[in-house]
Coordinates of C-alpha atoms and ligand atoms in Angstrom, one line a residue:
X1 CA 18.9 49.3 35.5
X2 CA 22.7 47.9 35.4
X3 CA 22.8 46.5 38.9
X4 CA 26.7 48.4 39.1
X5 CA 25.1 52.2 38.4
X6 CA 22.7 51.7 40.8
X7 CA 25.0 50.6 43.6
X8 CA 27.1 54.2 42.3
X9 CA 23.7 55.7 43.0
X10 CA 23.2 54.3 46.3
X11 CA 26.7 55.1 47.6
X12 CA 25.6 59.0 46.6
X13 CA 22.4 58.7 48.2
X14 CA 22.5 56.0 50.7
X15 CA 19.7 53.6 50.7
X16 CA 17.0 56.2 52.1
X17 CA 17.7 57.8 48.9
X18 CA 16.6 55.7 46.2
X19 CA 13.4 53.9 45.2
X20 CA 13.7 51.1 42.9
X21 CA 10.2 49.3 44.1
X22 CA 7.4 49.2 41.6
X23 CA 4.8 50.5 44.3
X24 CA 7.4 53.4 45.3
X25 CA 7.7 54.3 42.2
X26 CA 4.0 54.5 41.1
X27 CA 4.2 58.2 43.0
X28 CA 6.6 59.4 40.8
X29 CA 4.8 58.5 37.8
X30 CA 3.0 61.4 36.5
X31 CA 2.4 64.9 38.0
X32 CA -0.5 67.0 38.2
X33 CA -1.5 66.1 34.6
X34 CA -2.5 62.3 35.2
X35 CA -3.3 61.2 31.6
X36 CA 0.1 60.8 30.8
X37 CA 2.0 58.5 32.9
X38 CA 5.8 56.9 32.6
X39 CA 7.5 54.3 35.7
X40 CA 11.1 55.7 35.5
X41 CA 14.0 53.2 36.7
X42 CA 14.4 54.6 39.9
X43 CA 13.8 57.3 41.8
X44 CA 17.1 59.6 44.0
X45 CA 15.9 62.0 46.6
X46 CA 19.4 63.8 47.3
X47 CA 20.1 66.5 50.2
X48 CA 22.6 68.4 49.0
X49 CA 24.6 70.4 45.6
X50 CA 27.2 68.0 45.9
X51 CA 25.1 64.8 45.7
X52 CA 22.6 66.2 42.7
X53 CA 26.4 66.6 40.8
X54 CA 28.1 63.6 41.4
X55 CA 23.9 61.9 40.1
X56 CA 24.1 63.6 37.0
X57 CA 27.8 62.8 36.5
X58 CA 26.6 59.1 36.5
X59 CA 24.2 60.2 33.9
X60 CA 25.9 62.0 32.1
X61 CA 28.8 59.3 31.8
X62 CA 26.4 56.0 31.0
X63 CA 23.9 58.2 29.2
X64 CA 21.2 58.0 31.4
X65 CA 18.0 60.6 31.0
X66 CA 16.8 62.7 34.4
X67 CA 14.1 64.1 35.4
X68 CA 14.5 66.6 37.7
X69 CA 11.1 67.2 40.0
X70 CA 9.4 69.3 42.4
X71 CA 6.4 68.6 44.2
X72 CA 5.0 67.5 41.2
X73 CA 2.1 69.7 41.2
X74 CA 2.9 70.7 37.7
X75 CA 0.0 70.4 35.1
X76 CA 1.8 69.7 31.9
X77 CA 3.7 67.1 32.6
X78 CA 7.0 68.8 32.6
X79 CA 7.8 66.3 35.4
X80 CA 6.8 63.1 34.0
X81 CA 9.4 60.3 33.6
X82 CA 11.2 59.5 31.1
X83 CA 11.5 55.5 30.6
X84 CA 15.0 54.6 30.1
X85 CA 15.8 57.0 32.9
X86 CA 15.6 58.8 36.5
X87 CA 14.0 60.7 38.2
X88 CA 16.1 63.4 40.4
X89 CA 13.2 64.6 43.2
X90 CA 14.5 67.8 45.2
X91 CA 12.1 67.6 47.8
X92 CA 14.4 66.9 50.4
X93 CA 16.6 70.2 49.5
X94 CA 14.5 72.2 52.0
X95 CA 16.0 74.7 53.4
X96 CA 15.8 78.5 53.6
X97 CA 19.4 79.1 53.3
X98 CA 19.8 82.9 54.0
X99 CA 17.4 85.5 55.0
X100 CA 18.9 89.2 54.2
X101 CA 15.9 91.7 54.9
X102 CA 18.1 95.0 54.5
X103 CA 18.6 93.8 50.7
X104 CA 15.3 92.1 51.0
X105 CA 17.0 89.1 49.3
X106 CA 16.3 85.0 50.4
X107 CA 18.6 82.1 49.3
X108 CA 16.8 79.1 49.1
X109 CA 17.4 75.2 48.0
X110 CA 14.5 74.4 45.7
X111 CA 12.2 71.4 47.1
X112 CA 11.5 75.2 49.8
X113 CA 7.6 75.1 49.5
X114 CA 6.1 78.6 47.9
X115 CA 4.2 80.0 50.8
X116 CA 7.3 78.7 53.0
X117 CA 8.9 81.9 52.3
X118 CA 6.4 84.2 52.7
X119 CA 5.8 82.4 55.9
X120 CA 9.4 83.0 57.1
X121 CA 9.8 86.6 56.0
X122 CA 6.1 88.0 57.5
X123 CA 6.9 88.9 60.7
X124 CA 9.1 91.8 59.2
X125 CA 6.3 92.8 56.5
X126 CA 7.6 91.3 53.9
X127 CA 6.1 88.3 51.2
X128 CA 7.4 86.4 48.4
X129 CA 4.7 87.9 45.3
X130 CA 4.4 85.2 43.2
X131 CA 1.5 83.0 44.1
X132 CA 0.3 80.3 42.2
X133 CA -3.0 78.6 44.2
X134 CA -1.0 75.6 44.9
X135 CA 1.2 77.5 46.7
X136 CA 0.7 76.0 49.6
X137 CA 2.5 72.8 48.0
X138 CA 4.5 74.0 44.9
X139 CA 8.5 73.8 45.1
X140 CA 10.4 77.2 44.3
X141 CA 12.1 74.7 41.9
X142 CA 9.3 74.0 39.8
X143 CA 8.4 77.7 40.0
X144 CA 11.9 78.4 38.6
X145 CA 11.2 75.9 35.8
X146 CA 7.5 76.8 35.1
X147 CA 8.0 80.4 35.6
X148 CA 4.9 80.4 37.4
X149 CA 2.2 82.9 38.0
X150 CA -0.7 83.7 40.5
X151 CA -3.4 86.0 41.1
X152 CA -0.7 88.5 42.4
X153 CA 1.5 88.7 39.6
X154 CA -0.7 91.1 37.3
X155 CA 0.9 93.8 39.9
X156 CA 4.2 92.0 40.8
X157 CA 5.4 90.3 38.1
X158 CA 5.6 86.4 37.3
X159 CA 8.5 84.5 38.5
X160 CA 11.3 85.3 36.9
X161 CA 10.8 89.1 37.9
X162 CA 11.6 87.7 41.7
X163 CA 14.4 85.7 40.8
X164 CA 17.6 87.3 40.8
X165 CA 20.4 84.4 40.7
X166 CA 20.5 80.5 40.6
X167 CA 22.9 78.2 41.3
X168 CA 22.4 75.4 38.3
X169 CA 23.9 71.4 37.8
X170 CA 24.6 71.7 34.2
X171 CA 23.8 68.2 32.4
X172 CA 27.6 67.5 32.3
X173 CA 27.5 67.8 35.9
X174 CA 29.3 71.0 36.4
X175 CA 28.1 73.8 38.6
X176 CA 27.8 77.2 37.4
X177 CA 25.9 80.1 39.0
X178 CA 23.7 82.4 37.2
X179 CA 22.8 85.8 37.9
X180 CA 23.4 86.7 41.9
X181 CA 22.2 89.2 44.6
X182 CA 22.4 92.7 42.3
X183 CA 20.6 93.7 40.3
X184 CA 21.7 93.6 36.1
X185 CA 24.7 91.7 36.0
X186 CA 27.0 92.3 33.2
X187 CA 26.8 89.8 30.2
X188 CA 23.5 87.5 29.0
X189 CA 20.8 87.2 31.3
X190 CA 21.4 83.9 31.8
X191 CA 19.5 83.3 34.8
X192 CA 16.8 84.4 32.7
X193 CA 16.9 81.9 30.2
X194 CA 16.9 79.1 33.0
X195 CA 13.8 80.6 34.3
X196 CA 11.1 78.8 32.4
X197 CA 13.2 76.5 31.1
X198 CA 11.1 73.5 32.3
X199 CA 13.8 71.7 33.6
X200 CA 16.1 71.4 30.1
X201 CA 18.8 73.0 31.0
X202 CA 19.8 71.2 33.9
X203 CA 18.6 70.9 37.9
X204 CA 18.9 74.3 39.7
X205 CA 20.2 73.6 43.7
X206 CA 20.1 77.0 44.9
X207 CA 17.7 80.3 44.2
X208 CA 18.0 83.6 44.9
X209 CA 14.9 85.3 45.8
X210 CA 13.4 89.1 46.2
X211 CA 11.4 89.5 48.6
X212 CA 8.6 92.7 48.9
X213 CA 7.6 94.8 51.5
X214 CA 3.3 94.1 52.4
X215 CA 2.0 97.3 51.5
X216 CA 0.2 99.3 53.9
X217 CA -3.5 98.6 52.7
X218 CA -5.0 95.6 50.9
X219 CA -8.8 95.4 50.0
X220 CA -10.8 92.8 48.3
X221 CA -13.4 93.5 46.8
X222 CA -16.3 90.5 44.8
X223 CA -18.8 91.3 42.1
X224 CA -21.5 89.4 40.6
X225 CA -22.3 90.1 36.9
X226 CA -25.2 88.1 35.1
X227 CA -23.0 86.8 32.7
X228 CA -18.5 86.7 31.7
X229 CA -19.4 89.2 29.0
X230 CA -20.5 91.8 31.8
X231 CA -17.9 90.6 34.0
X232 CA -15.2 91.2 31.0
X233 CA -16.2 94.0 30.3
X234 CA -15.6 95.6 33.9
X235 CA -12.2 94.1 33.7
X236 CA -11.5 96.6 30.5
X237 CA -13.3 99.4 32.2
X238 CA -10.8 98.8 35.3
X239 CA -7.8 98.4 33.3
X240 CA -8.6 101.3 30.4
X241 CA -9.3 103.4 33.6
X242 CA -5.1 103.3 34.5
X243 CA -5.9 101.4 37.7
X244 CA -3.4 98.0 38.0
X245 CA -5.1 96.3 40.6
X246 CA -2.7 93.3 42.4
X247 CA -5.5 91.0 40.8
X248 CA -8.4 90.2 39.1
X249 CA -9.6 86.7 38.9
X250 CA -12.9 85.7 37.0
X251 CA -15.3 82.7 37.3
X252 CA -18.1 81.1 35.8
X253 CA -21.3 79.8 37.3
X254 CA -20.1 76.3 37.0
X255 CA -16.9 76.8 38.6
X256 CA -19.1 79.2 41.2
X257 CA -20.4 76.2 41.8
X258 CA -17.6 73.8 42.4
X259 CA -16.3 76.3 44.7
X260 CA -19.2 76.5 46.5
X261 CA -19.6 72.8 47.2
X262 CA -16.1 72.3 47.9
X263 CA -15.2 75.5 50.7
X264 CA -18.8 77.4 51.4
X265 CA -17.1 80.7 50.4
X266 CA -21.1 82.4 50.3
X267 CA -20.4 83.4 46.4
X268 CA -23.6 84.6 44.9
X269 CA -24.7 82.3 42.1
X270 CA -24.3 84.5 39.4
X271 CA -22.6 84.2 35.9
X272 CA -19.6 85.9 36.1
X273 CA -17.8 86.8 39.3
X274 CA -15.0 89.2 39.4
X275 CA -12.6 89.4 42.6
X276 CA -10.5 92.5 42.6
X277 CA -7.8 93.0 45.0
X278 CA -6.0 96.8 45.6
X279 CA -3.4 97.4 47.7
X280 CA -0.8 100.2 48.4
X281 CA -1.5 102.9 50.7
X282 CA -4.8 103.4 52.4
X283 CA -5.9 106.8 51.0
X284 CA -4.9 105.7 47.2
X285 CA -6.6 102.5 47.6
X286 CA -9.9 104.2 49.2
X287 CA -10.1 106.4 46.1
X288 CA -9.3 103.7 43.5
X289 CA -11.8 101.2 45.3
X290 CA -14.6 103.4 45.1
X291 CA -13.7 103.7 41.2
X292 CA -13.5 100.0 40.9
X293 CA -17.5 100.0 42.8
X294 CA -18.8 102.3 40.0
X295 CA -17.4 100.6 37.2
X296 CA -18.9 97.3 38.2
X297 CA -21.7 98.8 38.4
X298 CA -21.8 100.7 35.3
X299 CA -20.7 97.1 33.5
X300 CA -23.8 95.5 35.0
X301 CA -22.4 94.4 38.7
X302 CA -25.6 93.1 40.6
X303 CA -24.1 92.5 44.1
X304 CA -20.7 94.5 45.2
X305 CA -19.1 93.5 48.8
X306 CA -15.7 94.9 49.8
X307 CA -14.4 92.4 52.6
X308 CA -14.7 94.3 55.7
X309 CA -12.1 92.3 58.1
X310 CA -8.8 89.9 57.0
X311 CA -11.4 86.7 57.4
X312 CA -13.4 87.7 54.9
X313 CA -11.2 88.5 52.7
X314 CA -9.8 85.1 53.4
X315 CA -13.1 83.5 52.9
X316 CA -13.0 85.5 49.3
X317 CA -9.9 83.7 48.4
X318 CA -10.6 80.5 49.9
X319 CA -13.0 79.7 47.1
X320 CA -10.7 80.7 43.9
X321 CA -7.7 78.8 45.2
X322 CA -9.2 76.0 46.1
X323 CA -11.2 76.3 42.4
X324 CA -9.2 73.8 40.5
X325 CA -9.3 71.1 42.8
X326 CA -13.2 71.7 43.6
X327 CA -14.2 71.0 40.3
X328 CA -13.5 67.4 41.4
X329 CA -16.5 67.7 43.1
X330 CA -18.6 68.5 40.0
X331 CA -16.7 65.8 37.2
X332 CA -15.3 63.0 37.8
X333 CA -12.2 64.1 35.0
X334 CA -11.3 67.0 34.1
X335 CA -8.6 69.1 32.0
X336 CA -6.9 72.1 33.4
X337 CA -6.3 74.1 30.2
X338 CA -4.1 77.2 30.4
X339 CA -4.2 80.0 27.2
X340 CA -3.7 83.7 26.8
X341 CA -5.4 85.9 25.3
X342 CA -5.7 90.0 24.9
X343 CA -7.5 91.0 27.5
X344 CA -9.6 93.2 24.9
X345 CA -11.0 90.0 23.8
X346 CA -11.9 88.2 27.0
X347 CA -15.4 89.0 26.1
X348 CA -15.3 87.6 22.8
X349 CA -13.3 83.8 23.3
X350 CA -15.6 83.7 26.5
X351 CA -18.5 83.1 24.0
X352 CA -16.8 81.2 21.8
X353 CA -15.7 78.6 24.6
X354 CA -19.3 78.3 25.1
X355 CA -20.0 77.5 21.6
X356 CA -17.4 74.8 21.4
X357 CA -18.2 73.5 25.0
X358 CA -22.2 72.9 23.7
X359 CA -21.3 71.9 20.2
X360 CA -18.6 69.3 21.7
X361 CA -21.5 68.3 24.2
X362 CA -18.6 68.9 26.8
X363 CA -18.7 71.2 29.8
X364 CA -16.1 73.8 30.8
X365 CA -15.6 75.5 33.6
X366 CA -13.7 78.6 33.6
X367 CA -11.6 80.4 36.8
X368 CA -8.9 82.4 35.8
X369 CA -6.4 85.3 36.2
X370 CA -8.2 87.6 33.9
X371 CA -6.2 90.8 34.5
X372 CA -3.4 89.0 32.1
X373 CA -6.1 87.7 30.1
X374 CA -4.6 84.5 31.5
X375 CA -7.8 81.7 30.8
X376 CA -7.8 78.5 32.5
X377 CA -10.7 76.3 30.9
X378 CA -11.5 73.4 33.0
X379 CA -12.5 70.7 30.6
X380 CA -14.6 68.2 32.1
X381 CA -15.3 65.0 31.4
X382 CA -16.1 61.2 32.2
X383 CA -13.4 58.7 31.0
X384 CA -16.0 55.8 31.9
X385 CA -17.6 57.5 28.6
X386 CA -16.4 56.2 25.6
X387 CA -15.1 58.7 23.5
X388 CA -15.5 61.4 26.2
X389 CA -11.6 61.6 27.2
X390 CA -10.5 62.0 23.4
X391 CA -13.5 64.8 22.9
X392 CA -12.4 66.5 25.4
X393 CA -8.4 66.5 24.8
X394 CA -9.5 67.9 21.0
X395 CA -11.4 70.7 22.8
X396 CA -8.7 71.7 25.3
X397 CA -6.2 71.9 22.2
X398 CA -9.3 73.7 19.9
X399 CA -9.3 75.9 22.3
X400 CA -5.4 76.6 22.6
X401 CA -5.5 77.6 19.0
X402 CA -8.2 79.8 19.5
X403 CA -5.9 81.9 21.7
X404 CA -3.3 81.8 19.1
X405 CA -6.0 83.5 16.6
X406 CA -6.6 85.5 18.6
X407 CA -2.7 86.7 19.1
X408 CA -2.4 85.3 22.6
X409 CA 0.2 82.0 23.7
X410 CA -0.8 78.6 24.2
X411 CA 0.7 78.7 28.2
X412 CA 0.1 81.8 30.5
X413 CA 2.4 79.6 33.5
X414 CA 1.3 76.0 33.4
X415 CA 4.8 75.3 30.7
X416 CA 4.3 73.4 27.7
X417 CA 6.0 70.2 29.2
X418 CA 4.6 66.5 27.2
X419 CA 1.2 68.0 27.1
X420 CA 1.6 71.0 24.8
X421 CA 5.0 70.2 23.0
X422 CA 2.6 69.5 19.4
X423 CA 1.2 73.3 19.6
X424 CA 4.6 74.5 19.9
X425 CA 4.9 74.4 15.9
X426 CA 1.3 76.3 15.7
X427 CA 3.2 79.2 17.9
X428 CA 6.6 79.7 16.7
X429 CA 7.8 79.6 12.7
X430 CA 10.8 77.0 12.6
X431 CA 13.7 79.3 12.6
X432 CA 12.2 80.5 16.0
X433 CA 12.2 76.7 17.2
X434 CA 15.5 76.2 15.8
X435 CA 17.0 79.3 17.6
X436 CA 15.5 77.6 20.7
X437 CA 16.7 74.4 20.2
X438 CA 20.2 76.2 19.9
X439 CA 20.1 77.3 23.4
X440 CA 18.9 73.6 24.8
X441 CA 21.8 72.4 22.7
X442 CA 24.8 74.7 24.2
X443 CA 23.6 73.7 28.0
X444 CA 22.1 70.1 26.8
X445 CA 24.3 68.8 23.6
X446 CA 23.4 65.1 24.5
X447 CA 19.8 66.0 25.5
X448 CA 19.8 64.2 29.1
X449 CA 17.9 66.6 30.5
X450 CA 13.7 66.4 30.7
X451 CA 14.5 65.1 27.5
X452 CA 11.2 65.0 24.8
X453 CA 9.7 68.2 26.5
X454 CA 8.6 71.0 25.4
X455 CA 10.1 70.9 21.1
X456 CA 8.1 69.1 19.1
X457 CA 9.6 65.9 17.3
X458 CA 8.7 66.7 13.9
X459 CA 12.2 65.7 12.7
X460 CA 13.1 63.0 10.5
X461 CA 14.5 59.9 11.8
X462 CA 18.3 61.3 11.5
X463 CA 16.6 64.0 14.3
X464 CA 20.1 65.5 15.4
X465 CA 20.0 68.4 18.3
X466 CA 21.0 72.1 16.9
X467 CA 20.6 73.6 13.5
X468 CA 18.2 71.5 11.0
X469 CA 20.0 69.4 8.8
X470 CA 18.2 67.5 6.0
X471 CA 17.9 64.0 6.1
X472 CA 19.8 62.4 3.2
X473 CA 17.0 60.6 2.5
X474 CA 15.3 64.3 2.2
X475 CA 18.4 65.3 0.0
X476 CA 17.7 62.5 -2.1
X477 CA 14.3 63.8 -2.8
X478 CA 12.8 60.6 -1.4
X479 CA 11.4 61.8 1.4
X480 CA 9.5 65.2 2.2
X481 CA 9.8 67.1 5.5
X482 CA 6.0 68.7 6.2
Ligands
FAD1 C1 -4.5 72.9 42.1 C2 -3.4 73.5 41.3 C3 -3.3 74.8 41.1 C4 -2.3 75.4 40.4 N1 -2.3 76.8 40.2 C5 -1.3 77.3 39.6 C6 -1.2 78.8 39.4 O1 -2.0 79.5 39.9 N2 -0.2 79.3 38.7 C7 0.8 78.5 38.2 O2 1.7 79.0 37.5 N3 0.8 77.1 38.3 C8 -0.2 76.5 39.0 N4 -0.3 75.2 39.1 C9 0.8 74.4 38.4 C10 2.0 74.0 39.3 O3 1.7 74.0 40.7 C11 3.2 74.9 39.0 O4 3.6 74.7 37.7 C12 4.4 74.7 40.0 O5 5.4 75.6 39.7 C13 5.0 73.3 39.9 O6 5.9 73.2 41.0 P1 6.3 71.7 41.5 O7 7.2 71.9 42.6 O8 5.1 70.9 41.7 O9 7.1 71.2 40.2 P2 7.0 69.8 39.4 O10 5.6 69.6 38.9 O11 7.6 68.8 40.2 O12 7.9 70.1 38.2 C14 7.5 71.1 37.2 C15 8.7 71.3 36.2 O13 9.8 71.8 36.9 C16 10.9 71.0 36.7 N5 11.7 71.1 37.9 C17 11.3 70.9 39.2 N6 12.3 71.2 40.0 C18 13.3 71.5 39.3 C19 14.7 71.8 39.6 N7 15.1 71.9 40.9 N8 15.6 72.1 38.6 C20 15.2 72.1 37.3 N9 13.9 71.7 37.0 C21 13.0 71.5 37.9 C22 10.4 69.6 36.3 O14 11.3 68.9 35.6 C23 9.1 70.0 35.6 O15 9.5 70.3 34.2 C24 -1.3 74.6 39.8 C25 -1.3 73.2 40.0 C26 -2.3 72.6 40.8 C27 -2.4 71.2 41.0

């Protein structure tokens, strides 16, 4: 990089603030989708709105791309660098700003960690709800730009339900704030279309949070089916029955069996396992609990518990959030897939995941939020294996069309970020891309921003942002557009 810009950059940032060293920089590479990986020129950890503007003024004057990241826990690449430019990390904007528990609002600068602000607002019964299972490590900012979900969203909502307002440094460098503490602010939802944006749009600074009151009863309850067929099924039964549990998370034997060597959460090896949490208060959740037991059973449930203290219930958790990661332990690679499908036909795709996974002679494991029908496939595989990396990519995208068949999306909350950006045309028809694209270009006209996410280049070389405009070599009938 132009020695001059990045002396500009390190009068913003000071020299704590930027990384220019090739083993620094490795870090920054990739996120939490590691077979795509990009060394970006440098690397500016700012502390404050004022610096993250007078950054993306610079880029925005030489024409420099940014990349705006997280904690880089995302799984689709949405974070990965870009070559030719920077990356803009947030991690150091880390504090809980404002804390308002009679509105039950929370301002926070987004490298706050997710469970931070559940942590902060507990003692007064209250919790963030959204709660991805990295939680523990996920930025608010990347759950702004992911819209993320969790087990506790079938009830709650997904992100963009708790945001209310952000404060957002357009890619011109101006500041504009979107949305605020009330509720339905006059005018386009703005703040809505920056939710789930996956970062092109611009670098939020600031987020305005809801917070929820705990309710008065939670219970967890685990049930072992022989297969995800039986297991499915009891989801329907619970759902057709008008009970919204605040989740229901599924797994397979394999991924039983991940968990199991990784945390010891005494899971019975079974085929399916359902864990289904209620909460509200005690007497409602004592009747509905005891409906949830029968159904189980009545769907082929072999072992029922209901955790009887806050540790067990702990120990129940424990083993699904700590799923992904504990399939390390069974697979040296893997791919975290993330689909959605009806939930009517959970029982159906289950089967024929199985099918692909034994004609592909490539395992999957599958844990996922099955109350939105949400799948998670864990494709795994050996890259040592010749051939075995590219088998399994083709199944983890066979598998994405499957849920388009089947009328669901091809991300429940993982983004489409570098990974997904070719399935996008599979999804949407072009005028819904192009409307799209419309958007990115009113906030983004010179594309600086996590440029080459999410839209897929299928453009001819004279590729301009906005509206399509033919080619003139398409005009000239030389050329076709496919
Ligand atoms: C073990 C594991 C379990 C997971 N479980 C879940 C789950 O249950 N549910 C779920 O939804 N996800 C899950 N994820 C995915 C991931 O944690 C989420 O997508 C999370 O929101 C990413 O946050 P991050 O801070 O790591 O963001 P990053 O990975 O750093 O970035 C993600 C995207 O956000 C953009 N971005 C980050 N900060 C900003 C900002 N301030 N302004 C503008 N754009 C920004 C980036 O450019 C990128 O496009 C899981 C990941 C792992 C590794």
């Amino acid at each position: 990089m132009d020695a001059r810009i990045l002396q500009e950059f390190r009068a913003i940032v000071g020299d704590s603030g930027l990384i220019t060293s090739a083993e620094q920089l490795h870090t920054y590479e990739c996120d939490g989708l590691t077979n795509f990986r990009v060394m970006p020129l440098a690397v500016l950890l700012p502390t404050s709105t004022e610096q993250v503007q007078k950054i993306v003024h610079v880029c925005h004057r030489e024409r420099i791309p940014f990349v705006a990241r997280g904690s880089g826990t995302g799984l689709s690449g949405g974070a990965l660098p870009v070559a030719n430019g920077i990356v803009i990390s947030l991690a150091r904007m880390n504090r809980i700003l404002d804390v308002d528990f009679p509105n039950a609002r929370v301002v926070v600068e987004p490298g706050v960690i997710n469970l931070e602000v559940t942590a902060r607002v507990s003692p007064k019964g209250y919790f963030y709800a959204p709660d991805p299972s990295s939680q523990s490590v996920c930025s608010i900012g990347g759950n702004v730009a992911e819209n993320s979900g969790g087990a506790h969203c079938l009830k709650y909502g997904f992100t963009t339900t708790h945001v209310l307002g952000v404060e957002v440094v357009l890619p011109d460098g101006s500041l504009v704030h979107l949305g605020g503490k009330t509720l339905d602010a006059p005018g386009y939802d703005l703040s809505g279309v920056f939710v789930g944006s996956e970062g092109t749009l611009g670098v939020t600074t600031k987020v305005i949070l809801r917070i929820v009151k705990r309710p008065e009863c939670i219970q967890t309850l685990l049930a072992a089916f022989p297969s995800t067929r039986e297991a499915g099924a009891a989801v329907s039964g619970i759902i057709g029955a008008s009970i919204v549990p605040a989740a229901i998370e599924m797994m397979d034997n394999l991924a039983i069996q991940a968990a199991e060597a990784a945390v010891h959460a005494n899971y019975p090896n079974c085929g399916g396992l359902l864990l289904v949490e209620l909460d509200g208060p005690t007497a409602e959740v004592d009747a509905l609990m005891e409906q949830v037991d029968e159904i189980c059973t009545k769907c082929g449930g072999t072992e029922i518990r209901v955790a009887q203290s806050e540790a067990e219930r702990a120990v129940f958790w424990k083993g699904r959030k700590a799923a992904f990661a504990a399939v390390g332990r069974i697979s040296p690679n893997y791919i975290v897939q993330d689909g959605v499908i009806p939930r009517t036909a959970l029982p159906r795709i289950m089967e024929e995941i199985e099918r692909l996974s034994a004609e592909a002679g490539i395992k999957v494991a599958n844990v996922f939020h099955a109350g939105d029908g949400n799948l998670h496939p864990l494709v795994l595989y050996d890259r040592r294996i010749e051939g075995q990396e590219h088998a399994a990519e083709q199944l983890a995208l066979r598998i994405l069309e499957m849920c388009i068949e089947a009328g669901g999306s091809i991300t429940g909350e993982h983004g489409v970020g570098e990974e997904k950006k070719q399935m996008m045309s599979k999804m949407f028809s072009e005028p819904d891309l192009e409307t799209m694209q419309l958007v990115r270009c009113a906030f983004d006209p010179l594309q600086l921003s996590n440029p080459s996410k999410v839209f897929p280049r299928t453009r001819l070389c004279g590729e301009k942002p906005g509206r399509y405009e033919p080619h003139p070599l398409e005009v000239a009938g030389i050329a076709e557009r496919f």
